[in-house]
mmCIF file of C-alpha atoms in Angstrom:
data_model
loop_
_atom_site.group_PDB
_atom_site.id
_atom_site.type_symbol
_atom_site.label_atom_id
_atom_site.label_comp_id
_atom_site.label_asym_id
_atom_site.label_seq_id
_atom_site.Cartn_x
_atom_site.Cartn_y
_atom_site.Cartn_z
ATOM 1 C CA UNK A 16 -25.570 179.275 -32.935
ATOM 2 C CA UNK A 17 -24.967 176.257 -31.300
ATOM 3 C CA UNK A 18 -26.426 172.872 -32.188
ATOM 4 C CA UNK A 19 -29.751 172.553 -30.132
ATOM 5 C CA UNK A 20 -29.947 169.399 -27.861
ATOM 6 C CA UNK A 21 -33.051 167.361 -26.910
ATOM 7 C CA UNK A 22 -33.782 163.773 -25.257
ATOM 8 C CA UNK A 23 -35.783 161.131 -26.556
ATOM 9 C CA UNK A 24 -37.979 160.070 -23.768
ATOM 10 C CA UNK A 25 -37.429 157.799 -21.014
ATOM 11 C CA UNK A 26 -35.063 158.580 -17.934
ATOM 12 C CA UNK A 27 -34.445 156.287 -15.066
ATOM 13 C CA UNK A 28 -36.949 156.542 -12.457
ATOM 14 C CA UNK A 29 -35.775 158.046 -9.314
ATOM 15 C CA UNK A 30 -35.606 155.526 -6.163
ATOM 16 C CA UNK A 31 -38.941 157.145 -4.389
ATOM 17 C CA UNK A 32 -41.153 155.776 -7.616
ATOM 18 C CA UNK A 33 -41.859 152.312 -6.854
ATOM 19 C CA UNK A 34 -43.888 151.560 -9.812
ATOM 20 C CA UNK A 35 -43.108 148.343 -11.942
ATOM 21 C CA UNK A 36 -40.684 149.299 -14.868
ATOM 22 C CA UNK A 37 -39.674 147.400 -18.014
ATOM 23 C CA UNK A 38 -36.237 148.924 -17.335
ATOM 24 C CA UNK A 39 -35.832 147.321 -14.047
ATOM 25 C CA UNK A 40 -37.439 143.919 -14.980
ATOM 26 C CA UNK A 41 -36.235 142.544 -18.323
ATOM 27 C CA UNK A 42 -38.634 142.901 -21.178
ATOM 28 C CA UNK A 43 -38.852 139.238 -21.470
ATOM 29 C CA UNK A 44 -39.822 138.941 -17.999
ATOM 30 C CA UNK A 45 -42.306 141.973 -17.562
ATOM 31 C CA UNK A 46 -45.930 141.708 -18.004
ATOM 32 C CA UNK A 47 -48.614 144.422 -17.538
ATOM 33 C CA UNK A 48 -50.409 142.621 -14.525
ATOM 34 C CA UNK A 49 -47.324 143.903 -12.604
ATOM 35 C CA UNK A 50 -48.189 147.478 -12.935
ATOM 36 C CA UNK A 51 -52.154 146.762 -12.763
ATOM 37 C CA UNK A 52 -51.259 144.998 -9.478
ATOM 38 C CA UNK A 53 -49.333 147.786 -7.897
ATOM 39 C CA UNK A 54 -51.763 150.332 -8.702
ATOM 40 C CA UNK A 55 -54.554 148.221 -6.941
ATOM 41 C CA UNK A 56 -52.183 148.710 -3.594
ATOM 42 C CA UNK A 57 -51.900 152.621 -3.679
ATOM 43 C CA UNK A 58 -54.327 155.362 -4.009
ATOM 44 C CA UNK A 59 -54.175 157.409 -7.209
ATOM 45 C CA UNK A 60 -53.382 160.750 -5.250
ATOM 46 C CA UNK A 61 -50.460 159.006 -3.505
ATOM 47 C CA UNK A 62 -48.967 157.557 -6.712
ATOM 48 C CA UNK A 63 -49.507 160.918 -8.388
ATOM 49 C CA UNK A 64 -47.461 162.640 -5.627
ATOM 50 C CA UNK A 65 -44.676 160.263 -6.114
ATOM 51 C CA UNK A 66 -44.869 160.727 -9.837
ATOM 52 C CA UNK A 67 -44.491 164.414 -9.395
ATOM 53 C CA UNK A 68 -41.383 164.129 -7.136
ATOM 54 C CA UNK A 69 -39.816 162.104 -9.645
ATOM 55 C CA UNK A 70 -40.662 164.323 -12.499
ATOM 56 C CA UNK A 71 -39.154 167.176 -10.588
ATOM 57 C CA UNK A 72 -35.994 165.440 -10.111
ATOM 58 C CA UNK A 73 -35.463 164.289 -13.613
ATOM 59 C CA UNK A 74 -36.606 167.533 -15.020
ATOM 60 C CA UNK A 75 -34.235 169.299 -12.740
ATOM 61 C CA UNK A 76 -31.260 166.966 -14.122
ATOM 62 C CA UNK A 77 -32.050 167.515 -17.621
ATOM 63 C CA UNK A 78 -32.005 171.405 -17.227
ATOM 64 C CA UNK A 79 -29.005 171.405 -15.275
ATOM 65 C CA UNK A 80 -26.936 169.178 -17.707
ATOM 66 C CA UNK A 81 -27.869 171.814 -20.471
ATOM 67 C CA UNK A 82 -30.568 170.029 -22.520
ATOM 68 C CA UNK A 83 -32.632 172.383 -24.542
ATOM 69 C CA UNK A 84 -35.796 170.328 -25.088
ATOM 70 C CA UNK A 85 -36.383 167.950 -22.230
ATOM 71 C CA UNK A 86 -39.277 165.228 -21.420
ATOM 72 C CA UNK A 87 -40.932 164.330 -18.119
ATOM 73 C CA UNK A 88 -38.804 161.044 -18.325
ATOM 74 C CA UNK A 89 -41.711 159.129 -19.197
ATOM 75 C CA UNK A 90 -41.689 158.439 -15.283
ATOM 76 C CA UNK A 91 -45.372 157.816 -14.910
ATOM 77 C CA UNK A 92 -45.211 155.094 -17.554
ATOM 78 C CA UNK A 93 -44.411 151.414 -17.167
ATOM 79 C CA UNK A 94 -43.102 151.521 -20.658
ATOM 80 C CA UNK A 95 -43.539 153.862 -23.463
ATOM 81 C CA UNK A 96 -46.449 151.517 -25.103
ATOM 82 C CA UNK A 97 -48.478 149.975 -22.614
ATOM 83 C CA UNK A 98 -49.440 153.692 -21.028
ATOM 84 C CA UNK A 99 -51.584 154.646 -23.635
ATOM 85 C CA UNK A 100 -53.234 151.176 -24.042
ATOM 86 C CA UNK A 101 -54.532 151.549 -20.390
ATOM 87 C CA UNK A 102 -56.307 154.886 -21.446
ATOM 88 C CA UNK A 103 -58.074 153.180 -24.179
ATOM 89 C CA UNK A 104 -60.892 150.777 -24.561
ATOM 90 C CA UNK A 105 -60.269 147.318 -26.567
ATOM 91 C CA UNK A 106 -57.058 146.295 -24.785
ATOM 92 C CA UNK A 107 -57.112 143.572 -22.145
ATOM 93 C CA UNK A 108 -54.226 144.144 -19.871
ATOM 94 C CA UNK A 109 -55.161 141.829 -17.326
ATOM 95 C CA UNK A 110 -54.509 138.396 -19.491
ATOM 96 C CA UNK A 111 -51.540 139.052 -21.316
ATOM 97 C CA UNK A 112 -50.230 136.693 -24.074
ATOM 98 C CA UNK A 113 -46.730 135.520 -24.550
ATOM 99 C CA UNK A 114 -45.671 136.532 -27.872
ATOM 100 C CA UNK A 115 -42.346 136.825 -29.884
ATOM 101 C CA UNK A 116 -42.097 140.331 -31.642
ATOM 102 C CA UNK A 117 -39.799 142.814 -33.194
ATOM 103 C CA UNK A 118 -38.915 140.510 -36.113
ATOM 104 C CA UNK A 119 -38.021 137.632 -33.513
ATOM 105 C CA UNK A 120 -35.728 139.749 -31.432
ATOM 106 C CA UNK A 121 -37.901 139.720 -28.355
ATOM 107 C CA UNK A 122 -40.354 137.337 -26.680
ATOM 108 C CA UNK A 123 -42.499 138.972 -23.791
ATOM 109 C CA UNK A 124 -46.087 139.102 -22.087
ATOM 110 C CA UNK A 125 -48.099 141.683 -24.213
ATOM 111 C CA UNK A 126 -51.692 143.169 -23.827
ATOM 112 C CA UNK A 127 -54.244 141.734 -26.117
ATOM 113 C CA UNK A 128 -56.656 143.667 -28.297
ATOM 114 C CA UNK A 129 -59.995 142.144 -27.753
ATOM 115 C CA UNK A 130 -62.438 144.814 -28.710
ATOM 116 C CA UNK A 131 -62.729 148.112 -30.974
ATOM 117 C CA UNK A 132 -60.348 150.685 -30.024
ATOM 118 C CA UNK A 133 -61.764 153.873 -28.647
ATOM 119 C CA UNK A 134 -60.946 156.533 -26.039
ATOM 120 C CA UNK A 135 -62.371 155.476 -22.620
ATOM 121 C CA UNK A 136 -63.449 159.133 -21.492
ATOM 122 C CA UNK A 137 -63.301 162.601 -22.987
ATOM 123 C CA UNK A 138 -60.537 163.603 -20.675
ATOM 124 C CA UNK A 139 -57.219 164.712 -22.611
ATOM 125 C CA UNK A 140 -54.836 162.891 -20.391
ATOM 126 C CA UNK A 141 -51.752 163.686 -22.315
ATOM 127 C CA UNK A 142 -52.395 167.499 -22.080
ATOM 128 C CA UNK A 143 -52.643 167.086 -18.412
ATOM 129 C CA UNK A 144 -49.675 164.963 -18.070
ATOM 130 C CA UNK A 145 -47.826 167.608 -20.257
ATOM 131 C CA UNK A 146 -49.006 170.698 -18.403
ATOM 132 C CA UNK A 147 -48.116 169.063 -14.727
ATOM 133 C CA UNK A 148 -44.268 168.674 -16.369
ATOM 134 C CA UNK A 149 -44.161 171.974 -18.148
ATOM 135 C CA UNK A 150 -45.304 173.852 -14.992
ATOM 136 C CA UNK A 151 -42.099 172.520 -13.361
ATOM 137 C CA UNK A 152 -39.794 173.640 -16.175
ATOM 138 C CA UNK A 153 -38.337 176.794 -17.599
ATOM 139 C CA UNK A 154 -37.574 175.124 -20.904
ATOM 140 C CA UNK A 155 -39.753 173.430 -23.369
ATOM 141 C CA UNK A 156 -41.021 170.119 -22.192
ATOM 142 C CA UNK A 157 -41.562 167.479 -25.402
ATOM 143 C CA UNK A 158 -44.368 165.139 -25.201
ATOM 144 C CA UNK A 159 -44.005 161.713 -26.308
ATOM 145 C CA UNK A 160 -46.748 159.460 -27.687
ATOM 146 C CA UNK A 161 -46.396 155.991 -29.549
ATOM 147 C CA UNK A 162 -47.784 155.641 -33.102
ATOM 148 C CA UNK A 163 -50.158 153.151 -34.611
ATOM 149 C CA UNK A 164 -47.589 150.740 -36.134
ATOM 150 C CA UNK A 165 -45.538 150.774 -32.760
ATOM 151 C CA UNK A 166 -48.648 150.011 -30.567
ATOM 152 C CA UNK A 167 -49.689 147.248 -32.959
ATOM 153 C CA UNK A 168 -46.429 145.848 -33.180
ATOM 154 C CA UNK A 169 -46.296 145.765 -29.251
ATOM 155 C CA UNK A 170 -49.607 144.196 -28.690
ATOM 156 C CA UNK A 171 -51.397 141.151 -29.879
ATOM 157 C CA UNK A 172 -54.440 141.641 -32.009
ATOM 158 C CA UNK A 173 -57.314 139.110 -31.838
ATOM 159 C CA UNK A 174 -59.962 141.346 -32.893
ATOM 160 C CA UNK A 175 -59.654 143.070 -36.061
ATOM 161 C CA UNK A 176 -59.448 141.076 -39.178
ATOM 162 C CA UNK A 177 -57.936 144.048 -41.099
ATOM 163 C CA UNK A 178 -54.955 145.425 -39.462
ATOM 164 C CA UNK A 179 -55.093 148.621 -41.516
ATOM 165 C CA UNK A 180 -58.519 149.392 -39.786
ATOM 166 C CA UNK A 181 -57.042 148.683 -36.304
ATOM 167 C CA UNK A 182 -54.421 151.464 -37.482
ATOM 168 C CA UNK A 183 -57.052 153.753 -38.478
ATOM 169 C CA UNK A 184 -58.837 153.462 -35.206
ATOM 170 C CA UNK A 185 -55.349 154.136 -33.365
ATOM 171 C CA UNK A 186 -54.818 157.235 -35.569
ATOM 172 C CA UNK A 187 -58.380 158.592 -34.115
ATOM 173 C CA UNK A 188 -57.449 158.306 -30.728
ATOM 174 C CA UNK A 189 -53.891 159.346 -30.804
ATOM 175 C CA UNK A 190 -54.854 162.506 -32.921
ATOM 176 C CA UNK A 191 -57.373 163.317 -30.138
ATOM 177 C CA UNK A 192 -54.746 163.427 -27.586
ATOM 178 C CA UNK A 193 -52.319 165.389 -29.798
ATOM 179 C CA UNK A 194 -55.112 167.769 -30.645
ATOM 180 C CA UNK A 195 -55.379 168.444 -26.903
ATOM 181 C CA UNK A 196 -51.731 168.744 -26.538
ATOM 182 C CA UNK A 197 -51.497 171.475 -29.171
ATOM 183 C CA UNK A 198 -54.483 173.522 -27.662
ATOM 184 C CA UNK A 199 -53.224 173.004 -24.126
ATOM 185 C CA UNK A 200 -49.888 174.857 -25.339
ATOM 186 C CA UNK A 201 -47.532 171.999 -26.380
ATOM 187 C CA UNK A 202 -45.220 172.986 -28.836
ATOM 188 C CA UNK A 203 -42.951 169.838 -29.056
ATOM 189 C CA UNK A 204 -44.778 166.623 -29.864
ATOM 190 C CA UNK A 205 -42.770 163.239 -30.851
ATOM 191 C CA UNK A 206 -44.664 160.074 -32.257
ATOM 192 C CA UNK A 207 -42.551 157.049 -31.455
ATOM 193 C CA UNK A 208 -42.527 154.785 -34.415
ATOM 194 C CA UNK A 209 -39.451 152.446 -34.084
ATOM 195 C CA UNK A 210 -41.447 149.636 -35.602
ATOM 196 C CA UNK A 211 -41.263 151.330 -39.124
ATOM 197 C CA UNK A 212 -37.938 150.252 -39.313
ATOM 198 C CA UNK A 213 -38.853 146.762 -38.605
ATOM 199 C CA UNK A 214 -41.660 146.531 -41.011
ATOM 200 C CA UNK A 215 -40.648 148.904 -43.880
ATOM 201 C CA UNK A 216 -43.131 147.711 -46.439
ATOM 202 C CA UNK A 217 -46.048 148.502 -44.131
ATOM 203 C CA UNK A 218 -44.284 151.846 -43.348
ATOM 204 C CA UNK A 219 -44.411 152.569 -46.977
ATOM 205 C CA UNK A 220 -48.012 151.171 -47.744
ATOM 206 C CA UNK A 221 -49.714 153.036 -44.980
ATOM 207 C CA UNK A 222 -47.873 153.407 -41.762
ATOM 208 C CA UNK A 223 -46.028 156.794 -42.281
ATOM 209 C CA UNK A 224 -49.410 158.163 -43.771
ATOM 210 C CA UNK A 225 -51.291 157.055 -40.776
ATOM 211 C CA UNK A 226 -48.645 158.676 -38.503
ATOM 212 C CA UNK A 227 -48.996 161.913 -40.384
ATOM 213 C CA UNK A 228 -52.598 161.785 -39.708
ATOM 214 C CA UNK A 229 -51.942 161.614 -36.101
ATOM 215 C CA UNK A 230 -50.937 165.257 -36.299
ATOM 216 C CA UNK A 231 -53.995 166.311 -38.507
ATOM 217 C CA UNK A 232 -55.520 169.669 -37.163
ATOM 218 C CA UNK A 233 -52.328 170.615 -35.311
ATOM 219 C CA UNK A 234 -51.490 174.484 -36.035
ATOM 220 C CA UNK A 235 -48.484 176.301 -36.920
ATOM 221 C CA UNK A 236 -45.812 176.641 -34.142
ATOM 222 C CA UNK A 237 -45.727 173.044 -33.118
ATOM 223 C CA UNK A 238 -42.465 170.979 -34.036
ATOM 224 C CA UNK A 239 -43.989 167.439 -35.139
ATOM 225 C CA UNK A 240 -41.381 164.777 -34.543
ATOM 226 C CA UNK A 241 -41.167 161.061 -35.716
ATOM 227 C CA UNK A 242 -38.768 159.037 -33.882
ATOM 228 C CA UNK A 243 -37.284 155.956 -35.414
ATOM 229 C CA UNK A 244 -34.648 154.156 -33.661
ATOM 230 C CA UNK A 245 -33.642 150.511 -34.255
ATOM 231 C CA UNK A 246 -34.545 148.881 -31.024
ATOM 232 C CA UNK A 247 -33.879 148.422 -27.288
ATOM 233 C CA UNK A 248 -31.926 145.503 -25.977
ATOM 234 C CA UNK A 249 -33.212 143.555 -22.883
ATOM 235 C CA UNK A 250 -30.573 144.893 -20.569
ATOM 236 C CA UNK A 251 -27.695 147.325 -20.569
ATOM 237 C CA UNK A 252 -24.487 146.025 -22.261
ATOM 238 C CA UNK A 253 -26.334 143.116 -23.790
ATOM 239 C CA UNK A 254 -24.121 141.788 -26.916
ATOM 240 C CA UNK A 255 -25.805 140.290 -29.850
ATOM 241 C CA UNK A 256 -29.302 141.981 -29.605
ATOM 242 C CA UNK A 257 -30.886 141.981 -32.967
ATOM 243 C CA UNK A 258 -31.476 145.571 -34.129
ATOM 244 C CA UNK A 259 -33.611 146.595 -37.097
ATOM 245 C CA UNK A 260 -31.319 147.020 -40.226
ATOM 246 C CA UNK A 261 -30.199 150.800 -40.447
ATOM 247 C CA UNK A 262 -30.239 150.585 -44.209
ATOM 248 C CA UNK A 263 -34.219 150.731 -43.933
ATOM 249 C CA UNK A 264 -33.733 154.427 -43.316
ATOM 250 C CA UNK A 265 -32.554 154.893 -46.759
ATOM 251 C CA UNK A 266 -35.855 153.035 -48.091
ATOM 252 C CA UNK A 267 -38.052 155.554 -45.941
ATOM 253 C CA UNK A 268 -36.448 158.785 -46.142
ATOM 254 C CA UNK A 269 -38.056 160.392 -49.327
ATOM 255 C CA UNK A 270 -41.280 159.477 -47.929
ATOM 256 C CA UNK A 271 -40.695 160.781 -44.389
ATOM 257 C CA UNK A 272 -39.251 163.711 -45.764
ATOM 258 C CA UNK A 273 -42.229 164.450 -47.885
ATOM 259 C CA UNK A 274 -44.845 163.842 -44.996
ATOM 260 C CA UNK A 275 -46.049 166.218 -42.310
ATOM 261 C CA UNK A 276 -43.039 165.850 -39.956
ATOM 262 C CA UNK A 277 -40.893 168.781 -39.058
ATOM 263 C CA UNK A 278 -38.251 166.526 -37.505
ATOM 264 C CA UNK A 279 -36.905 162.830 -38.050
ATOM 265 C CA UNK A 280 -35.287 161.325 -35.290
ATOM 266 C CA UNK A 281 -32.693 158.576 -36.171
ATOM 267 C CA UNK A 282 -30.417 156.184 -34.281
ATOM 268 C CA UNK A 283 -26.698 156.875 -35.314
ATOM 269 C CA UNK A 284 -24.432 155.781 -32.172
ATOM 270 C CA UNK A 285 -25.313 152.222 -31.836
ATOM 271 C CA UNK A 286 -25.126 151.710 -35.412
ATOM 272 C CA UNK A 287 -23.249 154.287 -37.426
ATOM 273 C CA UNK A 288 -25.375 155.227 -40.678
ATOM 274 C CA UNK A 289 -23.887 155.727 -44.194
ATOM 275 C CA UNK A 290 -23.921 159.774 -43.689
ATOM 276 C CA UNK A 291 -24.904 160.217 -47.213
ATOM 277 C CA UNK A 292 -28.337 159.312 -45.765
ATOM 278 C CA UNK A 293 -28.600 162.988 -44.353
ATOM 279 C CA UNK A 294 -28.715 164.379 -47.852
ATOM 280 C CA UNK A 295 -31.774 162.599 -48.740
ATOM 281 C CA UNK A 296 -33.664 164.608 -46.235
ATOM 282 C CA UNK A 297 -34.294 167.969 -48.504
ATOM 283 C CA UNK A 298 -36.689 169.643 -45.724
ATOM 284 C CA UNK A 299 -36.552 167.876 -42.464
ATOM 285 C CA UNK A 300 -34.658 168.519 -39.390
ATOM 286 C CA UNK A 301 -32.756 165.594 -38.179
ATOM 287 C CA UNK A 302 -32.626 164.523 -34.466
ATOM 288 C CA UNK A 303 -29.327 162.603 -34.481
ATOM 289 C CA UNK A 304 -28.568 159.976 -32.175
ATOM 290 C CA UNK A 305 -25.229 160.708 -30.920
ATOM 291 C CA UNK A 306 -24.922 158.555 -27.785
ATOM 292 C CA UNK A 307 -25.559 154.789 -27.023
ATOM 293 C CA UNK A 308 -28.338 154.342 -24.498
ATOM 294 C CA UNK A 309 -27.469 150.620 -24.119
ATOM 295 C CA UNK A 310 -23.808 150.790 -23.368
ATOM 296 C CA UNK A 311 -22.331 151.721 -20.135
ATOM 297 C CA UNK A 312 -18.945 153.122 -21.758
ATOM 298 C CA UNK A 313 -18.977 156.934 -21.626
ATOM 299 C CA UNK A 314 -18.314 158.536 -24.907
ATOM 300 C CA UNK A 315 -16.014 161.333 -24.628
ATOM 301 C CA UNK A 316 -16.642 164.902 -25.787
ATOM 302 C CA UNK A 317 -14.301 164.712 -28.364
ATOM 303 C CA UNK A 318 -15.295 161.328 -30.180
ATOM 304 C CA UNK A 319 -18.981 162.787 -30.206
ATOM 305 C CA UNK A 320 -17.898 165.982 -31.793
ATOM 306 C CA UNK A 321 -15.905 164.104 -34.336
ATOM 307 C CA UNK A 322 -19.025 162.431 -35.543
ATOM 308 C CA UNK A 323 -20.947 165.565 -35.341
ATOM 309 C CA UNK A 324 -18.521 167.275 -37.796
ATOM 310 C CA UNK A 325 -18.791 164.282 -40.169
ATOM 311 C CA UNK A 326 -22.757 164.610 -40.045
ATOM 312 C CA UNK A 327 -22.419 168.575 -40.588
ATOM 313 C CA UNK A 328 -20.619 167.553 -44.122
ATOM 314 C CA UNK A 329 -23.915 166.259 -45.244
ATOM 315 C CA UNK A 330 -26.690 168.505 -43.615
ATOM 316 C CA UNK A 331 -26.830 172.083 -42.691
ATOM 317 C CA UNK A 332 -26.564 173.032 -38.721
ATOM 318 C CA UNK A 333 -29.861 174.647 -38.634
ATOM 319 C CA UNK A 334 -31.391 171.202 -39.482
ATOM 320 C CA UNK A 335 -29.424 169.261 -36.991
ATOM 321 C CA UNK A 336 -30.522 168.626 -33.374
ATOM 322 C CA UNK A 337 -28.296 166.256 -31.092
ATOM 323 C CA UNK A 338 -29.774 163.654 -28.796
ATOM 324 C CA UNK A 339 -29.334 159.975 -27.469
ATOM 325 C CA UNK A 340 -30.197 157.011 -29.861
ATOM 326 C CA UNK A 341 -33.420 156.795 -27.857
ATOM 327 C CA UNK A 342 -34.630 156.683 -24.235
ATOM 328 C CA UNK A 343 -32.377 156.575 -21.389
ATOM 329 C CA UNK A 344 -34.034 154.458 -18.872
ATOM 330 C CA UNK A 345 -31.552 151.650 -18.962
ATOM 331 C CA UNK A 346 -28.575 153.608 -18.027
ATOM 332 C CA UNK A 347 -27.381 154.032 -14.310
ATOM 333 C CA UNK A 348 -27.811 157.763 -13.463
ATOM 334 C CA UNK A 349 -24.149 158.754 -13.160
ATOM 335 C CA UNK A 350 -23.383 156.986 -16.365
ATOM 336 C CA UNK A 351 -26.499 158.767 -17.968
ATOM 337 C CA UNK A 352 -25.500 162.115 -16.776
ATOM 338 C CA UNK A 353 -21.816 162.170 -17.733
ATOM 339 C CA UNK A 354 -23.006 160.871 -21.288
ATOM 340 C CA UNK A 355 -25.505 163.737 -21.432
ATOM 341 C CA UNK A 356 -23.058 166.403 -20.361
ATOM 342 C CA UNK A 357 -20.578 165.338 -22.849
ATOM 343 C CA UNK A 358 -23.274 165.302 -25.544
ATOM 344 C CA UNK A 359 -24.157 168.766 -24.516
ATOM 345 C CA UNK A 360 -20.614 170.042 -24.559
ATOM 346 C CA UNK A 361 -19.838 168.447 -28.093
ATOM 347 C CA UNK A 362 -23.166 170.140 -29.368
ATOM 348 C CA UNK A 363 -22.504 173.538 -27.883
ATOM 349 C CA UNK A 364 -18.860 173.488 -29.578
ATOM 350 C CA UNK A 365 -20.679 173.571 -32.785
ATOM 351 C CA UNK A 366 -21.100 174.409 -35.558
#
């Protein structure tokens, strides 16, 4: 049976969708007030109609290009973190603060945490978003949601004296959305936690445990994935961007493998790993990053296939899923589609 393929999350927003987007505005220049201002000038109904048109396009392209497990392209989101913040009490999106984060790799305007984190309503907005996308697709749609460490690492805390308490409150609201996804029928749920690779001590202390708790109450039949890439650059083809140290994967591997996750999503294309890493995962499926998401050079099918063959020396084919390193939002559409097609061709030629 050929290797399965998936994508991680984001996709370039189609031209009809005019929402502010940190892939179009460099992260160090983007502020959440841009999206707030945009929403004030458009009706909710008009915006939802434009989002659905955009989703239909990106879903259609992923299916046409042969992806087995797709996403909605995260097209309704300004970025992968701020979207959840807007659904929660305790975040101030209107007065962001300039902050250096990701171990000094980025400086940007971030939302402030100024009160206790809680849900704004009882509505399960994640389930509604997933159903809207799945209704357009004949293949499984994966829903992606940021984990506690990554939300904390992408915002500015001014309220909680104890960051672990902040993380616990985030677990509660994220778990509520994930339970709603499960009840709605979503069977592919991905928690995005790249900040674990930036802060491994916290990950080992309580971050992995808290990420696992986000899935409490989820029954059988759901693939529970945690995604840990090593970071987005500011723009396409940026040189010298300070990524997280890929050797941290070795430090986290055993604990991740013994947690509740069914699949662990790792970057390998931008930074090749020592593939003995894969042997540390005794139970988990590995979602293996096989194409670069911030490099305009298109990898050939042959070079992707060669790397996959190397990986298969360390892990069985039934525990390997092929994907890009991370979201695809930085790539021009024509480059993205050829990269994905080559990735799919390589995966389908194996094992």
